[in-house]
């Protein structure tokens, strides 16, 4: 029998909006973001909530659809009366939701790596912007794999904009983009066979993929079926994550490369604590992508800001959040008051035979966000200084 008195959080809960897709083209990764969000909320509530008040999520399914997401954001902020919204994966969805958040003077916490070139006074961006993942990936590929790239992406804003900046990096290093292709989010066998033909025709040194969601695993399988080899022509990606690899046929992922600010193989105490709590709750084999890690730590950042503000008034939460440093699973993070993006820890990893990401390059620095790519040089990442003991190694 447990004779500990049960913790009761007597006063009104803090109600927050949680908007991820559990259906549609990007449900796979967004389910992990939702799980990580709920995990953080439960941990905080189990430890007494915020100022003795429980955090209570109001959760809707965005269905991987911008229009639906916009309507749900209106419902949350307008009818349900929440002020803080946590969510969105695809940039097309964020772009549909942000005007609603702006017009109600709410606050969106967006936990997904994205293309940058955006600022909203009503948003906090906790995923990587391009100087925190694409810079490092480009530098690694140009040093290790050659200079001829084929770009393949899903047909929407994130891949277009990311490829625009990646092209600049490649050309700056006297490399060449030999082909740039886009396929629908719901690409089928015909789309993929066209892509395979183009890869065969150009035979690049590496493929840079910004395919997102359900077409990812079939693309890697089509590549393997075509007889291409990652040792001579790897697929390098910012979007292919643990959640995608879990969908691939065995053996297909090995040798391909990704850059992200978190990989679930990181061995630091904070990373292990997060991955073991996540897997205890969601299954021993549950994939944990970097977008889920950001979804997790942004709840802790927001809770700390709520505690300092004593209010969920977005203006007060915003003022406080800039003062906070948090030991996230990836390393110590903080929001940059200049641009509302987050200082993060880039890494490059290669998939092993078991489909696990093994770090091949860990620059070991926390990088200041530069969402407008003001520093265009591959050698200038505006690295930030943090106490060495806090820097996250592997
Ligand atoms: C994305 O659309 N930001 C992955």
CSV table of C-alpha atoms and ligand atoms in Angstrom, one decimal:
chain,number,residue,atom,x,y,z
A,1,UNK,CA,0.0,0.0,0.0
A,2,UNK,CA,1.3,3.5,-0.8
A,3,UNK,CA,0.8,5.8,2.2
A,4,UNK,CA,2.1,8.9,0.4
A,5,UNK,CA,-0.8,11.4,0.3
A,6,UNK,CA,-2.0,11.8,-3.3
A,7,UNK,CA,-0.9,15.1,-4.8
A,8,UNK,CA,-4.0,17.2,-5.4
A,9,UNK,CA,-3.7,20.3,-7.6
A,10,UNK,CA,-6.6,22.2,-6.2
A,11,UNK,CA,-6.7,25.4,-8.2
A,12,UNK,CA,-7.7,26.0,-11.8
A,13,UNK,CA,-5.5,24.3,-14.4
A,14,UNK,CA,-3.3,26.1,-16.9
A,15,UNK,CA,-5.0,25.2,-20.2
A,16,UNK,CA,-2.8,25.1,-23.2
A,17,UNK,CA,-3.5,24.2,-26.8
A,18,UNK,CA,-1.7,21.2,-28.4
A,19,UNK,CA,-2.0,21.0,-32.2
A,20,UNK,CA,-0.3,18.1,-34.0
A,21,UNK,CA,-1.4,15.7,-36.7
A,22,UNK,CA,-2.3,12.1,-35.7
A,23,UNK,CA,-3.7,11.5,-39.2
A,24,UNK,CA,-2.5,12.4,-42.7
A,25,UNK,CA,0.9,12.5,-44.5
A,26,UNK,CA,3.0,13.6,-41.5
A,27,UNK,CA,1.2,11.8,-38.7
A,28,UNK,CA,4.1,9.5,-38.1
A,29,UNK,CA,6.5,12.1,-36.9
A,30,UNK,CA,3.8,14.3,-35.3
A,31,UNK,CA,2.5,11.5,-33.1
A,32,UNK,CA,6.0,11.4,-31.6
A,33,UNK,CA,5.8,15.2,-31.1
A,34,UNK,CA,2.4,14.8,-29.4
A,35,UNK,CA,3.8,12.0,-27.2
A,36,UNK,CA,6.8,14.1,-26.1
A,37,UNK,CA,4.6,17.1,-25.4
A,38,UNK,CA,2.2,14.9,-23.2
A,39,UNK,CA,5.2,13.3,-21.5
A,40,UNK,CA,6.6,16.7,-20.5
A,41,UNK,CA,3.2,17.9,-19.2
A,42,UNK,CA,2.8,14.7,-17.2
A,43,UNK,CA,6.3,15.0,-15.7
A,44,UNK,CA,5.6,18.6,-14.7
A,45,UNK,CA,2.2,17.8,-13.2
A,46,UNK,CA,3.6,14.8,-11.3
A,47,UNK,CA,6.1,17.2,-9.7
A,48,UNK,CA,3.4,19.6,-8.5
A,49,UNK,CA,2.5,21.5,-11.7
A,50,UNK,CA,3.3,25.2,-12.1
A,51,UNK,CA,2.7,27.2,-9.0
A,52,UNK,CA,0.6,24.3,-7.7
A,53,UNK,CA,-1.6,24.3,-10.8
A,54,UNK,CA,-1.9,21.4,-13.2
A,55,UNK,CA,-1.1,22.0,-16.9
A,56,UNK,CA,-4.1,20.7,-18.9
A,57,UNK,CA,-3.7,20.2,-22.7
A,58,UNK,CA,-6.5,20.9,-25.1
A,59,UNK,CA,-5.5,18.5,-27.9
A,60,UNK,CA,-6.8,18.5,-31.5
A,61,UNK,CA,-5.7,16.5,-34.6
A,62,UNK,CA,-4.4,18.9,-37.3
A,63,UNK,CA,-4.7,16.1,-39.9
A,64,UNK,CA,-1.6,17.3,-41.8
A,65,UNK,CA,-3.8,19.9,-43.4
A,66,UNK,CA,-3.2,23.7,-43.3
A,67,UNK,CA,-6.9,24.7,-43.6
A,68,UNK,CA,-8.0,22.3,-40.9
A,69,UNK,CA,-5.1,23.5,-38.7
A,70,UNK,CA,-6.1,27.2,-39.1
A,71,UNK,CA,-9.7,26.3,-38.1
A,72,UNK,CA,-8.5,24.4,-35.1
A,73,UNK,CA,-6.2,27.2,-34.0
A,74,UNK,CA,-9.2,29.6,-34.2
A,75,UNK,CA,-11.2,27.1,-32.1
A,76,UNK,CA,-8.5,26.8,-29.5
A,77,UNK,CA,-7.7,30.5,-29.1
A,78,UNK,CA,-11.2,31.9,-29.9
A,79,UNK,CA,-13.7,29.4,-28.4
A,80,UNK,CA,-11.6,27.4,-26.0
A,81,UNK,CA,-9.8,30.4,-24.7
A,82,UNK,CA,-6.3,29.1,-24.6
A,83,UNK,CA,-3.5,31.6,-25.0
A,84,UNK,CA,-0.5,29.4,-25.5
A,85,UNK,CA,-0.5,26.9,-28.4
A,86,UNK,CA,2.2,24.2,-28.9
A,87,UNK,CA,2.5,22.4,-32.2
A,88,UNK,CA,2.7,22.3,-36.0
A,89,UNK,CA,5.2,20.3,-38.1
A,90,UNK,CA,5.0,21.3,-41.8
A,91,UNK,CA,5.8,24.9,-42.6
A,92,UNK,CA,2.7,25.2,-44.7
A,93,UNK,CA,0.7,24.4,-41.5
A,94,UNK,CA,2.6,26.9,-39.4
A,95,UNK,CA,2.1,29.6,-42.1
A,96,UNK,CA,-1.7,28.9,-41.9
A,97,UNK,CA,-1.8,29.0,-38.1
A,98,UNK,CA,0.4,32.0,-37.4
A,99,UNK,CA,-2.0,34.7,-38.6
A,100,UNK,CA,-4.7,33.3,-36.2
A,101,UNK,CA,-2.2,33.4,-33.3
A,102,UNK,CA,-1.1,36.9,-34.3
A,103,UNK,CA,-4.6,38.3,-34.6
A,104,UNK,CA,-5.6,36.9,-31.1
A,105,UNK,CA,-2.3,38.0,-29.6
A,106,UNK,CA,-1.6,34.4,-28.5
A,107,UNK,CA,1.7,32.6,-28.5
A,108,UNK,CA,2.8,29.7,-30.7
A,109,UNK,CA,5.6,27.4,-29.6
A,110,UNK,CA,6.8,25.7,-32.8
A,111,UNK,CA,9.0,22.7,-32.3
A,112,UNK,CA,10.1,21.8,-35.8
A,113,UNK,CA,13.3,22.5,-37.8
A,114,UNK,CA,12.3,24.8,-40.7
A,115,UNK,CA,13.5,27.1,-43.5
A,116,UNK,CA,13.8,30.3,-41.5
A,117,UNK,CA,13.2,33.7,-43.1
A,118,UNK,CA,10.4,34.4,-40.6
A,119,UNK,CA,9.8,36.2,-37.4
A,120,UNK,CA,6.6,36.6,-35.4
A,121,UNK,CA,6.3,38.6,-32.2
A,122,UNK,CA,3.8,35.9,-31.3
A,123,UNK,CA,5.9,32.8,-31.9
A,124,UNK,CA,8.8,31.0,-30.2
A,125,UNK,CA,10.8,28.7,-32.6
A,126,UNK,CA,12.5,25.8,-30.8
A,127,UNK,CA,13.5,23.7,-33.8
A,128,UNK,CA,16.6,24.3,-35.9
A,129,UNK,CA,16.8,27.0,-38.5
A,130,UNK,CA,19.1,26.4,-41.5
A,131,UNK,CA,22.3,27.6,-39.8
A,132,UNK,CA,21.8,24.9,-37.2
A,133,UNK,CA,21.4,21.9,-39.4
A,134,UNK,CA,21.9,22.6,-43.2
A,135,UNK,CA,25.2,24.5,-42.8
A,136,UNK,CA,26.7,21.5,-40.9
A,137,UNK,CA,25.3,19.0,-43.3
A,138,UNK,CA,26.5,20.9,-46.4
A,139,UNK,CA,30.0,21.3,-44.9
A,140,UNK,CA,30.2,17.6,-44.0
A,141,UNK,CA,29.0,16.4,-47.5
A,142,UNK,CA,31.2,18.8,-49.4
A,143,UNK,CA,34.2,17.6,-47.4
A,144,UNK,CA,33.4,13.9,-47.6
A,145,UNK,CA,31.2,13.1,-50.5
A,146,UNK,CA,32.0,15.5,-53.4
A,147,UNK,CA,30.5,18.4,-55.1
A,148,UNK,CA,27.7,17.2,-57.4
A,149,UNK,CA,24.3,17.2,-55.7
A,150,UNK,CA,20.8,16.1,-56.7
A,151,UNK,CA,18.0,17.8,-54.6
A,152,UNK,CA,14.7,16.0,-54.1
A,153,UNK,CA,11.9,17.3,-51.9
A,154,UNK,CA,8.2,17.3,-51.1
A,155,UNK,CA,6.2,19.9,-53.0
A,156,UNK,CA,5.8,22.8,-50.6
A,157,UNK,CA,7.5,25.7,-49.0
A,158,UNK,CA,10.0,24.1,-46.7
A,159,UNK,CA,11.8,22.1,-49.3
A,160,UNK,CA,11.8,25.0,-51.8
A,161,UNK,CA,13.3,27.4,-49.4
A,162,UNK,CA,15.7,25.0,-47.9
A,163,UNK,CA,17.0,24.1,-51.3
A,164,UNK,CA,17.4,27.8,-52.2
A,165,UNK,CA,19.8,28.1,-49.2
A,166,UNK,CA,21.5,24.7,-49.8
A,167,UNK,CA,22.2,25.7,-53.4
A,168,UNK,CA,24.0,28.9,-52.1
A,169,UNK,CA,26.2,26.7,-49.8
A,170,UNK,CA,27.0,24.3,-52.6
A,171,UNK,CA,27.8,27.0,-55.2
A,172,UNK,CA,29.9,28.9,-52.6
A,173,UNK,CA,32.1,25.8,-52.4
A,174,UNK,CA,32.3,25.5,-56.2
A,175,UNK,CA,29.9,22.6,-56.1
A,176,UNK,CA,27.0,22.1,-58.5
A,177,UNK,CA,23.3,21.2,-58.1
A,178,UNK,CA,22.7,18.9,-61.1
A,179,UNK,CA,19.0,18.5,-60.7
A,180,UNK,CA,16.2,19.7,-58.4
A,181,UNK,CA,13.0,17.7,-58.2
A,182,UNK,CA,9.8,17.9,-56.2
A,183,UNK,CA,7.2,15.2,-55.5
A,184,UNK,CA,3.8,15.3,-53.9
A,185,UNK,CA,3.4,14.6,-50.1
A,186,UNK,CA,1.5,11.5,-51.1
A,187,UNK,CA,3.9,10.4,-53.8
A,188,UNK,CA,3.3,7.0,-55.3
A,189,UNK,CA,5.3,4.5,-57.3
A,190,UNK,CA,5.2,6.5,-60.5
A,191,UNK,CA,6.6,9.6,-58.9
A,192,UNK,CA,9.4,7.5,-57.3
A,193,UNK,CA,10.3,5.7,-60.5
A,194,UNK,CA,10.7,9.1,-62.2
A,195,UNK,CA,13.0,10.2,-59.4
A,196,UNK,CA,15.0,7.0,-59.7
A,197,UNK,CA,15.4,7.6,-63.5
A,198,UNK,CA,16.7,11.1,-62.8
A,199,UNK,CA,19.2,9.9,-60.2
A,200,UNK,CA,20.5,7.3,-62.6
A,201,UNK,CA,20.8,9.9,-65.4
A,202,UNK,CA,22.8,12.4,-63.2
A,203,UNK,CA,24.6,10.0,-60.9
A,204,UNK,CA,25.4,12.7,-58.3
A,205,UNK,CA,27.9,12.4,-55.5
A,206,UNK,CA,25.1,12.8,-52.9
A,207,UNK,CA,21.3,13.2,-52.9
A,208,UNK,CA,20.0,16.0,-50.6
A,209,UNK,CA,16.4,15.0,-49.6
A,210,UNK,CA,13.8,17.2,-48.1
A,211,UNK,CA,11.0,14.7,-48.6
A,212,UNK,CA,8.8,14.7,-45.5
A,213,UNK,CA,6.3,12.3,-44.1
A,214,UNK,CA,4.8,9.2,-45.7
A,215,UNK,CA,6.8,9.3,-49.0
A,216,UNK,CA,10.1,9.1,-47.1
A,217,UNK,CA,10.4,5.3,-46.5
A,218,UNK,CA,9.1,4.4,-50.0
A,219,UNK,CA,11.8,6.7,-51.5
A,220,UNK,CA,14.6,5.0,-49.6
A,221,UNK,CA,13.2,1.6,-50.6
A,222,UNK,CA,13.0,2.7,-54.3
A,223,UNK,CA,16.6,3.9,-54.1
A,224,UNK,CA,17.7,0.5,-52.6
A,225,UNK,CA,15.7,-1.5,-55.2
A,226,UNK,CA,17.4,0.5,-58.0
A,227,UNK,CA,20.7,-0.9,-56.8
A,228,UNK,CA,22.2,2.5,-55.7
A,229,UNK,CA,24.8,2.4,-52.9
A,230,UNK,CA,25.0,4.8,-50.0
A,231,UNK,CA,28.8,4.3,-49.9
A,232,UNK,CA,29.2,6.1,-53.3
A,233,UNK,CA,25.9,8.2,-53.3
A,234,UNK,CA,24.3,8.6,-49.9
A,235,UNK,CA,21.0,10.2,-49.3
A,236,UNK,CA,21.6,13.1,-46.9
A,237,UNK,CA,18.6,14.7,-45.2
A,238,UNK,CA,17.4,17.1,-42.6
A,239,UNK,CA,13.9,15.5,-42.6
A,240,UNK,CA,14.6,11.8,-42.5
A,241,UNK,CA,14.3,10.9,-38.8
A,242,UNK,CA,14.0,7.9,-36.5
A,243,UNK,CA,10.3,7.9,-37.2
A,244,UNK,CA,10.9,7.5,-40.9
A,245,UNK,CA,13.6,4.8,-40.5
A,246,UNK,CA,11.1,2.8,-38.4
A,247,UNK,CA,8.9,2.6,-41.5
A,248,UNK,CA,11.7,1.3,-43.8
A,249,UNK,CA,12.3,-2.3,-44.8
A,250,UNK,CA,15.2,-3.8,-42.9
A,251,UNK,CA,18.7,-2.9,-44.2
A,252,UNK,CA,17.4,0.0,-46.4
A,253,UNK,CA,18.5,2.8,-44.1
A,254,UNK,CA,22.1,1.8,-43.6
A,255,UNK,CA,24.8,4.3,-44.7
A,256,UNK,CA,22.5,7.3,-45.2
A,257,UNK,CA,23.1,10.6,-43.4
A,258,UNK,CA,21.1,13.1,-41.5
A,259,UNK,CA,21.8,16.3,-39.6
A,260,UNK,CA,19.8,17.3,-36.6
A,261,UNK,CA,20.1,18.9,-33.1
A,262,UNK,CA,19.1,15.6,-31.4
A,263,UNK,CA,19.5,11.9,-32.2
A,264,UNK,CA,17.9,9.3,-29.9
A,265,UNK,CA,21.3,7.5,-29.7
A,266,UNK,CA,22.9,10.5,-27.8
A,267,UNK,CA,24.5,9.2,-24.6
A,268,UNK,CA,24.4,12.2,-22.3
A,269,UNK,CA,22.5,11.8,-19.0
A,270,UNK,CA,19.8,14.3,-20.0
A,271,UNK,CA,19.3,12.5,-23.4
A,272,UNK,CA,19.2,9.1,-21.7
A,273,UNK,CA,16.7,10.2,-19.1
A,274,UNK,CA,14.4,11.5,-21.8
A,275,UNK,CA,14.7,8.5,-24.1
A,276,UNK,CA,14.1,6.0,-21.3
A,277,UNK,CA,11.1,7.9,-19.9
A,278,UNK,CA,9.7,8.2,-23.5
A,279,UNK,CA,10.2,4.5,-24.2
A,280,UNK,CA,8.9,3.4,-20.8
A,281,UNK,CA,5.7,5.1,-21.7
A,282,UNK,CA,5.3,4.7,-25.4
A,283,UNK,CA,7.1,1.4,-26.1
A,284,UNK,CA,10.6,0.0,-26.0
A,285,UNK,CA,11.1,0.5,-29.8
A,286,UNK,CA,9.3,3.8,-30.0
A,287,UNK,CA,11.3,6.1,-32.5
A,288,UNK,CA,12.2,9.5,-31.0
A,289,UNK,CA,13.0,12.1,-33.7
A,290,UNK,CA,14.6,15.5,-33.0
A,291,UNK,CA,11.3,17.2,-33.6
A,292,UNK,CA,9.9,15.3,-30.6
A,293,UNK,CA,12.8,16.3,-28.4
A,294,UNK,CA,12.1,20.0,-29.2
A,295,UNK,CA,8.4,19.4,-28.5
A,296,UNK,CA,9.4,18.0,-25.1
A,297,UNK,CA,11.8,20.7,-24.0
A,298,UNK,CA,9.7,23.6,-25.2
A,299,UNK,CA,7.0,22.5,-22.6
A,300,UNK,CA,9.7,22.8,-19.9
A,301,UNK,CA,10.8,26.2,-21.2
A,302,UNK,CA,7.2,27.4,-21.2
A,303,UNK,CA,6.4,26.0,-17.8
A,304,UNK,CA,9.5,27.8,-16.3
A,305,UNK,CA,8.3,31.0,-18.0
A,306,UNK,CA,4.8,30.6,-16.6
A,307,UNK,CA,6.2,30.1,-13.2
A,308,UNK,CA,8.2,33.2,-13.3
A,309,UNK,CA,5.3,35.2,-14.9
A,310,UNK,CA,2.6,33.8,-12.6
A,311,UNK,CA,0.3,34.3,-15.6
A,312,UNK,CA,-0.3,32.8,-19.1
A,313,UNK,CA,-0.5,36.3,-20.6
A,314,UNK,CA,1.6,35.8,-23.7
A,315,UNK,CA,3.4,39.2,-23.2
A,316,UNK,CA,4.5,38.2,-19.7
A,317,UNK,CA,5.5,34.6,-20.8
A,318,UNK,CA,7.5,36.1,-23.6
A,319,UNK,CA,9.4,38.5,-21.4
A,320,UNK,CA,10.3,35.7,-18.9
A,321,UNK,CA,11.2,33.0,-21.5
A,322,UNK,CA,14.2,35.1,-22.7
A,323,UNK,CA,15.7,34.8,-19.2
A,324,UNK,CA,15.6,31.0,-19.0
A,325,UNK,CA,18.3,28.4,-19.8
A,326,UNK,CA,17.2,24.8,-19.8
A,327,UNK,CA,19.2,21.5,-19.8
A,328,UNK,CA,17.3,19.9,-22.7
A,329,UNK,CA,18.1,16.3,-23.8
A,330,UNK,CA,20.3,17.8,-26.7
A,331,UNK,CA,22.2,20.2,-24.3
A,332,UNK,CA,21.6,23.5,-22.7
A,333,UNK,CA,19.2,25.7,-24.7
A,334,UNK,CA,17.8,29.2,-24.5
A,335,UNK,CA,15.6,31.4,-26.6
A,336,UNK,CA,17.3,34.3,-28.4
A,337,UNK,CA,15.5,37.6,-27.6
A,338,UNK,CA,16.8,39.0,-30.9
A,339,UNK,CA,14.7,36.7,-33.1
A,340,UNK,CA,12.6,34.3,-30.9
A,341,UNK,CA,14.5,31.3,-32.2
A,342,UNK,CA,16.6,29.0,-30.0
A,343,UNK,CA,20.3,28.3,-29.4
A,344,UNK,CA,20.8,24.7,-30.4
A,345,UNK,CA,23.4,21.9,-30.8
A,346,UNK,CA,23.8,20.6,-34.4
A,347,UNK,CA,25.1,17.1,-35.2
A,348,UNK,CA,25.6,15.0,-38.3
A,349,UNK,CA,24.9,11.2,-38.1
A,350,UNK,CA,25.0,8.2,-40.3
A,351,UNK,CA,22.6,5.3,-40.1
A,352,UNK,CA,24.1,1.9,-39.0
A,353,UNK,CA,23.0,-1.6,-40.0
A,354,UNK,CA,20.4,-1.6,-37.2
A,355,UNK,CA,18.9,1.6,-38.4
A,356,UNK,CA,20.3,3.7,-35.5
A,357,UNK,CA,21.9,7.1,-36.1
A,358,UNK,CA,25.6,7.1,-35.1
A,359,UNK,CA,27.2,10.5,-34.8
A,360,UNK,CA,29.9,11.1,-37.4
A,361,UNK,CA,30.4,14.8,-36.7
A,362,UNK,CA,29.6,16.5,-33.5
A,363,UNK,CA,30.9,20.1,-33.7
A,364,UNK,CA,30.3,20.3,-29.9
A,365,UNK,CA,29.1,23.9,-30.0
A,366,UNK,CA,25.8,25.6,-29.2
A,367,UNK,CA,24.9,27.6,-32.3
A,368,UNK,CA,23.1,31.0,-32.2
A,369,UNK,CA,20.0,30.9,-34.4
A,370,UNK,CA,20.4,33.0,-37.6
A,371,UNK,CA,17.0,32.5,-39.3
A,372,UNK,CA,17.7,35.1,-42.0
A,373,UNK,CA,21.1,33.5,-42.8
A,374,UNK,CA,22.8,36.9,-42.3
A,375,UNK,CA,26.1,34.9,-42.0
A,376,UNK,CA,26.2,33.1,-45.3
A,377,UNK,CA,29.6,31.6,-44.8
A,378,UNK,CA,29.8,27.8,-44.2
A,379,UNK,CA,32.5,28.5,-41.6
A,380,UNK,CA,30.7,31.0,-39.5
A,381,UNK,CA,28.0,29.5,-37.3
A,382,UNK,CA,28.0,32.2,-34.6
A,383,UNK,CA,28.9,29.5,-32.0
A,384,UNK,CA,27.8,30.4,-28.6
A,385,UNK,CA,29.8,29.9,-25.4
A,386,UNK,CA,28.4,27.7,-22.7
A,387,UNK,CA,30.1,26.2,-19.7
A,388,UNK,CA,32.2,23.1,-20.9
A,389,UNK,CA,30.6,20.9,-18.3
A,390,UNK,CA,27.2,21.6,-19.8
A,391,UNK,CA,28.1,21.0,-23.4
A,392,UNK,CA,26.5,17.8,-24.6
A,393,UNK,CA,29.0,15.4,-26.2
A,394,UNK,CA,27.6,12.3,-27.9
B,1,LIG,C1,8.9,21.6,-42.1
B,1,LIG,O1,8.1,21.8,-43.0
B,1,LIG,N1,9.3,22.6,-41.4
B,1,LIG,C2,9.6,20.3,-41.9
